[in-house]
Amino acid sequence: MAVEEGKRPMSKTSDRIHAALDGFRIELPSWGFANTGTRFGKFVQAAAASTLEEKFSDAGQVHALTGVCPTVALHVLWDLPEGLRSAAEIARLSARYGVRAGSINPNLFQDQEYKHGSFGNPDAEVRSRAKRHVLDSVAIAGAVGSRDISLWFADGSNYPGTANIRQRRQWFVENLQASHRALAPGQRLLVEYKPFEPAFYHTDIGDWGMALLLARAAGPDARVLVDTGHHYLSQNIEQIVAWLLAEGMLGGFHFNDRRYADDDLTLGSIDPYQVFRIFHEIRSYAHEIGAEPDIAYMVDQSHNLKGKIEAMIQTVCVAQELYAKASLVDHDALAAAQRRTDLVRAEGFLQDAFSTDVRPAIRDWRVSKNLPADPQQAFRESGYLERITADRGSRAAGVSSYA
Ligand code: RM4
Ligand code: MN
Ligand code: MN
């Protein structure tokens, strides 16, 4: 029986969704389980994690209920204050809570020394201190079995004329190359960019072009990391993604949503169609090359007001839904419509995929993996939140110092 272009029998739709979900994993940030806030105030939650063990335990819950979050990103200063000596503890926590260490994030922005920058600091002593911290982070990644060292720099300046932009760029190249030389085989450096905040005049790695050039200069195992919150308003992020894919330079994502700046809101809460369009570019590229691109999907969110574990489960479920929807685009039919410049039909392929209710097929997929059909409901019924609220609530609340 002929099938009208763009329409598919349901079984094929659910097969595509199941295949897409089989290949989709997303990493949780340890800091998303801790107390955070804005610079105006922090409203602490009794259930927030304040030790590394609690962060592993909470991430382990999200993974147990969703089945797709086997790794947790670690921030060296917040999670591994003992540096390399903390590696044994990580192995114990991984075994106990069923989630492994994921990307290792050096902290090059919090210590007093970094007031005027880290890799771009005019003081050679501070630049080498920052380099040593990245080298330590590479060693930590090696010890805990992590592949990616994920670099985000707060470096920049607040007033015109106060920083030598080209000189600082050169210092970045030198330290990134030194960091790259320390990588073990298989490890990668991810270079993240951000247009502003905390610096408000210039940021040393201000956009994807700067990150791309620096990653190229660093060495063959460096890639660009796209944090969806790190763009100017209305920037076409999926085009950046398409270009980085074409250049073989897309290393991974920090997913979150935003309304104004780097808001770190829950993925898809403001503009789910944008996340869908990003995933569509990736699915389209995978279809074209006939292989899965090697991309680290990570969450970078801080849930200041929402319950942290609930918000993380919500994020993961939305990510799966949007990825599943993007997997429904018929790439050959789309390409044909593009060639015919059949604009409405071409756009319609995206709109149809985006409007498809993929939730029943996702529920079936979960059941087929012995996972709860509704992870959020399963979490609410599990009693975990009540337990940790009682256990942790009696302690003096710790607040992570960022944001
Ligand atoms: C930054 C950036 C980094 C994250 C820190 C906490 O804005 O997104 O990736 O590690 O925040
Ligand atoms: Mn980020
Ligand atoms: Mn950010």
Short mmCIF file of C-alpha atoms and ligand atoms in Angstrom, two decimals:
data_model
loop_
_atom_site.label_atom_id
_atom_site.label_comp_id
_atom_site.label_asym_id
_atom_site.label_seq_id
_atom_site.Cartn_x
_atom_site.Cartn_y
_atom_site.Cartn_z
CA MET A 1 0.00 0.00 0.00
CA ALA A 2 1.36 3.39 -0.98
CA VAL A 3 1.97 5.71 1.93
CA GLU A 4 1.40 9.38 1.35
CA GLU A 5 4.61 11.38 1.56
CA GLY A 6 5.26 12.41 5.12
CA LYS A 7 2.75 10.01 6.67
CA ARG A 8 3.80 6.75 8.14
CA PRO A 9 2.03 3.80 9.70
CA MET A 10 2.10 4.05 13.51
CA SER A 11 4.33 1.02 14.02
CA LYS A 12 7.07 2.63 11.99
CA THR A 13 6.72 5.79 14.07
CA SER A 14 7.14 3.93 17.32
CA ASP A 15 10.05 1.91 15.91
CA ARG A 16 11.81 5.13 15.04
CA ILE A 17 11.14 6.55 18.48
CA HIS A 18 12.40 3.42 20.20
CA ALA A 19 15.56 3.34 18.08
CA ALA A 20 16.20 7.01 18.82
CA LEU A 21 15.74 6.52 22.57
CA ASP A 22 18.05 3.49 22.54
CA GLY A 23 20.85 5.79 21.38
CA PHE A 24 20.13 8.76 23.62
CA ARG A 25 21.94 9.34 26.92
CA ILE A 26 22.16 12.56 28.88
CA GLU A 27 24.55 13.55 31.67
CA LEU A 28 23.38 15.20 34.89
CA PRO A 29 25.28 18.02 36.60
CA SER A 30 26.22 17.43 40.24
CA TRP A 31 25.58 21.11 40.91
CA GLY A 32 21.96 20.79 39.80
CA PHE A 33 21.20 18.90 43.02
CA ALA A 34 22.77 21.48 45.35
CA ASN A 35 21.37 24.70 46.76
CA THR A 36 21.91 27.61 44.38
CA GLY A 37 20.24 30.92 43.79
CA THR A 38 20.65 34.28 42.20
CA ARG A 39 22.92 37.06 43.37
CA PHE A 40 19.90 38.60 45.08
CA GLY A 41 19.20 35.68 47.34
CA LYS A 42 19.16 31.97 47.82
CA PHE A 43 16.15 30.03 49.01
CA VAL A 44 17.47 26.83 50.45
CA GLN A 45 15.70 23.49 50.09
CA ALA A 46 15.81 20.97 52.90
CA ALA A 47 16.25 18.15 50.38
CA ALA A 48 19.16 19.72 48.51
CA ALA A 49 22.36 17.70 48.32
CA SER A 50 25.32 19.16 50.11
CA THR A 51 27.84 16.34 49.94
CA LEU A 52 29.20 14.49 46.95
CA GLU A 53 27.60 11.33 48.27
CA GLU A 54 24.19 13.03 48.30
CA LYS A 55 24.71 14.30 44.75
CA PHE A 56 25.57 10.79 43.57
CA SER A 57 22.60 9.41 45.44
CA ASP A 58 20.20 11.93 43.82
CA ALA A 59 21.68 11.46 40.34
CA GLY A 60 21.40 7.69 40.92
CA GLN A 61 17.66 8.13 41.58
CA VAL A 62 17.17 10.01 38.32
CA HIS A 63 19.08 7.34 36.44
CA ALA A 64 17.23 4.48 38.15
CA LEU A 65 13.89 5.98 37.12
CA THR A 66 14.76 7.14 33.59
CA GLY A 67 17.51 4.69 32.60
CA VAL A 68 19.29 7.25 30.44
CA CYS A 69 21.56 9.21 32.80
CA PRO A 70 24.48 6.91 33.62
CA THR A 71 26.98 9.72 34.28
CA VAL A 72 27.21 12.79 36.47
CA ALA A 73 29.30 15.84 35.62
CA LEU A 74 31.62 16.94 38.40
CA HIS A 75 32.92 20.40 39.25
CA VAL A 76 36.40 20.00 40.67
CA LEU A 77 36.33 22.69 43.33
CA TRP A 78 32.82 21.92 44.54
CA ASP A 79 32.96 18.12 44.31
CA LEU A 80 36.60 17.12 44.53
CA PRO A 81 38.21 19.56 46.95
CA GLU A 82 40.91 16.97 47.63
CA GLY A 83 41.72 16.78 43.92
CA LEU A 84 43.20 13.47 42.82
CA ARG A 85 42.87 12.08 46.34
CA SER A 86 39.07 12.14 45.90
CA ALA A 87 39.23 9.63 43.03
CA ALA A 88 38.90 6.57 45.28
CA GLU A 89 35.80 8.09 46.83
CA ILE A 90 34.30 8.53 43.35
CA ALA A 91 34.80 4.84 42.61
CA ARG A 92 33.03 3.92 45.86
CA LEU A 93 30.11 6.26 45.13
CA SER A 94 29.76 4.99 41.56
CA ALA A 95 29.54 1.42 42.74
CA ARG A 96 27.06 2.32 45.47
CA TYR A 97 24.71 4.58 43.49
CA GLY A 98 24.95 3.20 39.95
CA VAL A 99 26.14 6.37 38.21
CA ARG A 100 29.67 7.03 36.98
CA ALA A 101 31.71 10.23 36.91
CA GLY A 102 31.12 12.10 33.67
CA SER A 103 32.76 15.26 32.42
CA ILE A 104 35.26 16.90 34.72
CA ASN A 105 34.79 20.67 35.04
CA PRO A 106 37.76 22.65 36.34
CA ASN A 107 36.86 25.73 38.34
CA LEU A 108 38.77 28.71 36.97
CA PHE A 109 36.49 31.46 38.17
CA GLN A 110 35.94 31.35 41.88
CA ASP A 111 39.26 31.79 43.64
CA GLN A 112 40.39 35.31 44.50
CA GLU A 113 43.38 34.93 42.18
CA TYR A 114 41.02 34.83 39.22
CA LYS A 115 39.63 38.31 39.77
CA HIS A 116 41.19 39.41 36.48
CA GLY A 117 40.97 36.08 34.71
CA SER A 118 42.63 32.68 34.59
CA PHE A 119 44.18 31.69 31.23
CA GLY A 120 43.91 35.35 30.18
CA ASN A 121 45.23 36.88 33.40
CA PRO A 122 48.04 39.41 32.84
CA ASP A 123 49.92 37.83 35.78
CA ALA A 124 51.99 34.86 34.55
CA GLU A 125 51.78 33.28 38.03
CA VAL A 126 47.98 33.18 37.88
CA ARG A 127 48.04 31.82 34.33
CA SER A 128 50.26 28.97 35.38
CA ARG A 129 48.19 28.30 38.48
CA ALA A 130 45.14 28.02 36.19
CA LYS A 131 47.06 25.72 33.87
CA ARG A 132 48.09 23.51 36.80
CA HIS A 133 44.44 23.26 37.84
CA VAL A 134 43.46 22.09 34.35
CA LEU A 135 46.33 19.58 34.33
CA ASP A 136 45.13 18.30 37.72
CA SER A 137 41.63 18.05 36.25
CA VAL A 138 42.95 15.99 33.33
CA ALA A 139 44.64 13.68 35.84
CA ILE A 140 41.42 13.43 37.87
CA ALA A 141 39.50 12.57 34.69
CA GLY A 142 42.05 9.81 34.01
CA ALA A 143 41.77 8.46 37.54
CA VAL A 144 37.97 8.33 37.57
CA GLY A 145 37.64 7.07 33.98
CA SER A 146 36.13 10.23 32.48
CA ARG A 147 36.65 11.12 28.87
CA ASP A 148 35.87 14.84 28.72
CA ILE A 149 37.47 17.78 30.47
CA SER A 150 35.00 20.59 30.00
CA LEU A 151 36.40 24.11 30.13
CA TRP A 152 34.37 27.20 30.81
CA PHE A 153 36.16 30.48 31.45
CA ALA A 154 34.70 33.52 33.16
CA ASP A 155 37.65 35.49 31.72
CA GLY A 156 36.98 38.89 30.25
CA SER A 157 36.95 42.56 31.15
CA ASN A 158 34.39 45.10 32.23
CA TYR A 159 35.66 48.32 30.66
CA PRO A 160 37.04 49.29 27.26
CA GLY A 161 40.78 49.64 27.12
CA THR A 162 41.46 47.68 30.29
CA ALA A 163 42.52 44.42 28.64
CA ASN A 164 44.75 43.55 25.71
CA ILE A 165 42.31 41.34 23.83
CA ARG A 166 44.83 39.92 21.31
CA GLN A 167 47.44 39.24 23.97
CA ARG A 168 44.92 37.43 26.11
CA ARG A 169 43.87 35.34 23.11
CA GLN A 170 47.49 34.31 22.69
CA TRP A 171 47.76 33.31 26.35
CA PHE A 172 44.63 31.21 25.91
CA VAL A 173 46.18 29.44 22.92
CA GLU A 174 49.34 28.64 24.91
CA ASN A 175 47.56 27.26 27.96
CA LEU A 176 45.03 25.33 25.91
CA GLN A 177 47.84 23.71 23.96
CA ALA A 178 49.61 22.80 27.20
CA SER A 179 46.35 21.34 28.55
CA HIS A 180 45.83 19.38 25.36
CA ARG A 181 49.34 17.89 25.58
CA ALA A 182 48.38 16.39 28.94
CA LEU A 183 45.40 14.43 27.53
CA ALA A 184 45.59 10.66 27.63
CA PRO A 185 44.50 8.80 24.50
CA GLY A 186 40.72 8.96 24.14
CA GLN A 187 40.31 12.03 26.32
CA ARG A 188 38.93 15.29 24.94
CA LEU A 189 39.00 18.96 25.85
CA LEU A 190 35.68 20.71 25.41
CA VAL A 191 35.79 24.49 24.98
CA GLU A 192 32.65 26.35 26.04
CA TYR A 193 31.78 29.92 25.09
CA LYS A 194 29.54 32.57 26.58
CA PRO A 195 28.88 36.13 25.38
CA PHE A 196 28.80 37.92 28.74
CA GLU A 197 28.56 37.49 32.51
CA PRO A 198 30.46 37.76 34.74
CA ALA A 199 32.45 40.05 32.42
CA PHE A 200 30.30 42.72 30.79
CA TYR A 201 32.54 44.44 28.26
CA HIS A 202 34.42 41.59 26.61
CA THR A 203 34.55 37.87 27.25
CA ASP A 204 37.69 36.06 26.09
CA ILE A 205 35.72 33.18 24.54
CA GLY A 206 32.61 35.11 23.58
CA ASP A 207 31.07 32.98 20.84
CA TRP A 208 31.26 29.73 18.90
CA GLY A 209 33.72 31.14 16.36
CA MET A 210 36.23 31.99 19.06
CA ALA A 211 35.69 28.63 20.72
CA LEU A 212 36.14 26.87 17.37
CA LEU A 213 39.41 28.66 16.58
CA LEU A 214 40.76 28.02 20.06
CA ALA A 215 39.72 24.36 19.98
CA ARG A 216 41.47 23.97 16.63
CA ALA A 217 44.56 25.70 17.99
CA ALA A 218 44.55 23.52 21.12
CA GLY A 219 44.95 20.23 19.23
CA PRO A 220 43.12 17.42 17.46
CA ASP A 221 41.17 16.22 20.49
CA ALA A 222 39.55 19.51 21.39
CA ARG A 223 35.95 20.27 20.45
CA VAL A 224 33.41 23.02 21.01
CA LEU A 225 30.77 22.77 23.71
CA VAL A 226 27.46 24.53 23.03
CA ASP A 227 25.63 25.71 26.14
CA THR A 228 22.17 26.59 24.88
CA GLY A 229 21.90 29.44 27.40
CA HIS A 230 25.08 31.11 26.20
CA HIS A 231 23.81 33.05 23.20
CA TYR A 232 22.35 36.43 22.46
CA LEU A 233 18.59 36.56 22.22
CA SER A 234 17.12 35.08 19.05
CA GLN A 235 20.47 33.72 17.85
CA ASN A 236 20.00 30.74 15.52
CA ILE A 237 21.62 28.04 17.66
CA GLU A 238 20.74 25.19 15.30
CA GLN A 239 22.71 26.89 12.56
CA ILE A 240 25.76 27.01 14.85
CA VAL A 241 25.18 23.31 15.56
CA ALA A 242 24.94 22.55 11.82
CA TRP A 243 28.21 24.36 11.13
CA LEU A 244 30.04 22.68 13.98
CA LEU A 245 28.80 19.30 12.76
CA ALA A 246 29.98 20.08 9.24
CA GLU A 247 33.37 21.07 10.65
CA GLY A 248 33.60 17.91 12.77
CA MET A 249 33.95 20.14 15.84
CA LEU A 250 30.78 19.66 17.88
CA GLY A 251 31.86 18.05 21.14
CA GLY A 252 28.77 18.35 23.26
CA PHE A 253 26.00 20.38 24.82
CA HIS A 254 25.11 21.97 28.07
CA PHE A 255 21.34 21.95 27.88
CA ASN A 256 19.11 24.41 29.66
CA ASP A 257 16.57 27.01 28.61
CA ARG A 258 16.55 30.75 28.93
CA ARG A 259 14.32 33.74 28.51
CA TYR A 260 16.79 36.58 28.94
CA ALA A 261 20.40 35.62 29.60
CA ASP A 262 22.11 32.57 31.10
CA ASP A 263 18.97 31.74 33.07
CA ASP A 264 19.70 28.00 33.51
CA LEU A 265 15.97 27.21 33.29
CA THR A 266 14.62 23.73 32.68
CA LEU A 267 15.22 22.45 29.15
CA GLY A 268 12.37 23.21 26.78
CA SER A 269 10.43 25.23 29.35
CA ILE A 270 10.54 28.39 27.24
CA ASP A 271 11.18 27.27 23.68
CA PRO A 272 10.91 23.53 23.06
CA TYR A 273 10.85 24.07 19.29
CA GLN A 274 14.39 25.38 19.41
CA VAL A 275 15.64 22.24 21.14
CA PHE A 276 13.74 20.19 18.57
CA ARG A 277 15.43 22.13 15.75
CA ILE A 278 18.84 21.49 17.28
CA PHE A 279 18.09 17.78 17.51
CA HIS A 280 16.77 17.84 13.96
CA GLU A 281 20.11 19.17 12.67
CA ILE A 282 21.86 16.34 14.46
CA ARG A 283 19.47 13.65 13.22
CA SER A 284 19.73 15.03 9.70
CA TYR A 285 23.54 14.95 9.84
CA ALA A 286 23.49 11.39 11.22
CA HIS A 287 21.19 10.35 8.37
CA GLU A 288 23.49 11.94 5.83
CA ILE A 289 26.73 10.35 7.09
CA GLY A 290 25.05 7.05 7.96
CA ALA A 291 26.54 7.03 11.46
CA GLU A 292 25.89 8.50 14.89
CA PRO A 293 27.99 11.59 15.61
CA ASP A 294 29.87 11.40 18.88
CA ILE A 295 28.22 14.13 20.96
CA ALA A 296 28.12 14.45 24.75
CA TYR A 297 24.64 15.55 25.80
CA MET A 298 24.81 17.17 29.21
CA VAL A 299 22.45 19.19 31.37
CA ASP A 300 23.74 22.44 32.90
CA GLN A 301 20.90 23.74 35.04
CA SER A 302 20.42 25.02 38.54
CA HIS A 303 16.94 24.69 39.89
CA ASN A 304 16.67 27.51 42.33
CA LEU A 305 12.97 27.18 43.07
CA LYS A 306 11.79 23.85 41.65
CA GLY A 307 12.44 20.64 43.54
CA LYS A 308 15.83 19.61 42.27
CA ILE A 309 15.28 15.93 41.54
CA GLU A 310 11.81 16.55 40.12
CA ALA A 311 13.21 19.27 37.86
CA MET A 312 15.95 16.93 36.69
CA ILE A 313 13.47 14.16 35.86
CA GLN A 314 11.32 16.70 34.04
CA THR A 315 14.38 17.80 32.03
CA VAL A 316 15.32 14.28 31.04
CA CYS A 317 11.76 13.42 29.98
CA VAL A 318 11.47 16.58 27.90
CA ALA A 319 14.87 15.91 26.29
CA GLN A 320 13.71 12.42 25.34
CA GLU A 321 10.44 13.75 23.92
CA LEU A 322 12.14 16.38 21.78
CA TYR A 323 14.80 13.95 20.59
CA ALA A 324 12.12 11.40 19.73
CA LYS A 325 10.12 14.00 17.80
CA ALA A 326 13.22 15.00 15.84
CA SER A 327 13.76 11.35 14.93
CA LEU A 328 10.40 11.36 13.09
CA VAL A 329 11.45 13.71 10.31
CA ASP A 330 11.59 11.87 7.01
CA HIS A 331 14.97 13.11 5.77
CA ASP A 332 14.70 11.86 2.21
CA ALA A 333 11.26 13.36 1.72
CA LEU A 334 12.45 16.59 3.33
CA ALA A 335 15.47 16.75 1.02
CA ALA A 336 13.21 16.21 -1.99
CA ALA A 337 10.91 19.02 -0.87
CA GLN A 338 13.93 21.28 -0.33
CA ARG A 339 15.17 20.52 -3.86
CA ARG A 340 11.75 21.38 -5.27
CA THR A 341 11.77 24.51 -3.08
CA ASP A 342 8.41 23.33 -1.87
CA LEU A 343 8.64 25.58 1.15
CA VAL A 344 5.40 24.83 2.91
CA ARG A 345 5.77 21.07 2.46
CA ALA A 346 9.40 21.20 3.67
CA GLU A 347 8.58 23.19 6.77
CA GLY A 348 5.57 20.93 7.30
CA PHE A 349 7.83 17.92 7.83
CA LEU A 350 9.32 19.64 10.85
CA GLN A 351 5.97 20.87 12.10
CA ASP A 352 4.36 17.44 11.75
CA ALA A 353 7.19 15.76 13.62
CA PHE A 354 7.14 18.41 16.34
CA SER A 355 3.37 18.08 16.80
CA THR A 356 3.39 14.30 17.07
CA ASP A 357 2.49 13.06 20.53
CA VAL A 358 5.46 10.78 21.19
CA ARG A 359 4.59 10.16 24.84
CA PRO A 360 2.70 6.85 24.36
CA ALA A 361 5.65 5.39 22.40
CA ILE A 362 8.10 6.63 25.04
CA ARG A 363 6.02 5.02 27.77
CA ASP A 364 6.09 1.73 25.83
CA TRP A 365 9.85 2.05 25.41
CA ARG A 366 10.27 2.54 29.16
CA VAL A 367 8.12 -0.45 29.98
CA SER A 368 10.11 -2.56 27.50
CA LYS A 369 13.26 -1.61 29.47
CA ASN A 370 11.68 -2.41 32.84
CA LEU A 371 11.59 1.25 33.71
CA PRO A 372 8.63 3.05 35.22
CA ALA A 373 6.26 4.29 32.49
CA ASP A 374 6.06 7.64 34.27
CA PRO A 375 9.36 8.43 36.06
CA GLN A 376 7.98 11.57 37.71
CA GLN A 377 5.07 9.72 39.24
CA ALA A 378 7.32 6.86 40.26
CA PHE A 379 9.60 9.36 42.00
CA ARG A 380 6.67 10.92 43.86
CA GLU A 381 5.51 7.51 45.00
CA SER A 382 8.98 6.28 45.95
CA GLY A 383 9.22 8.10 49.29
CA TYR A 384 12.81 9.13 48.42
CA LEU A 385 12.06 12.85 48.67
CA GLU A 386 10.41 12.52 52.07
CA ARG A 387 13.34 10.45 53.28
CA ILE A 388 16.06 12.87 52.21
CA THR A 389 14.03 15.87 53.37
CA ALA A 390 13.91 14.40 56.84
CA ASP A 391 17.53 13.24 56.82
CA ARG A 392 19.07 16.37 55.36
CA GLY A 393 16.65 18.97 56.63
CA SER A 394 18.02 19.02 60.15
CA ARG A 395 21.48 20.14 59.01
CA ALA A 396 22.52 23.73 58.54
CA ALA A 397 21.91 24.40 54.85
CA GLY A 398 24.96 24.77 52.64
CA VAL A 399 24.66 26.99 49.61
CA SER A 400 26.85 26.63 46.58
CA SER A 401 28.52 29.97 46.02
CA TYR A 402 27.82 30.41 42.33
CA ALA A 403 24.96 32.03 40.41
C1 RM4 B 1 28.70 28.79 33.61
C2 RM4 B 1 28.87 27.75 32.53
C3 RM4 B 1 29.58 26.52 33.00
C4 RM4 B 1 29.07 26.07 34.35
C5 RM4 B 1 29.06 27.22 35.32
C6 RM4 B 1 28.56 26.80 36.67
O1 RM4 B 1 27.81 29.80 33.21
O2 RM4 B 1 27.65 27.43 31.96
O3 RM4 B 1 29.41 25.48 32.09
O4 RM4 B 1 29.95 25.10 34.80
O5 RM4 B 1 28.24 28.25 34.80
MN MN B 2 27.58 25.54 30.80
MN MN B 3 26.08 28.96 32.00
#
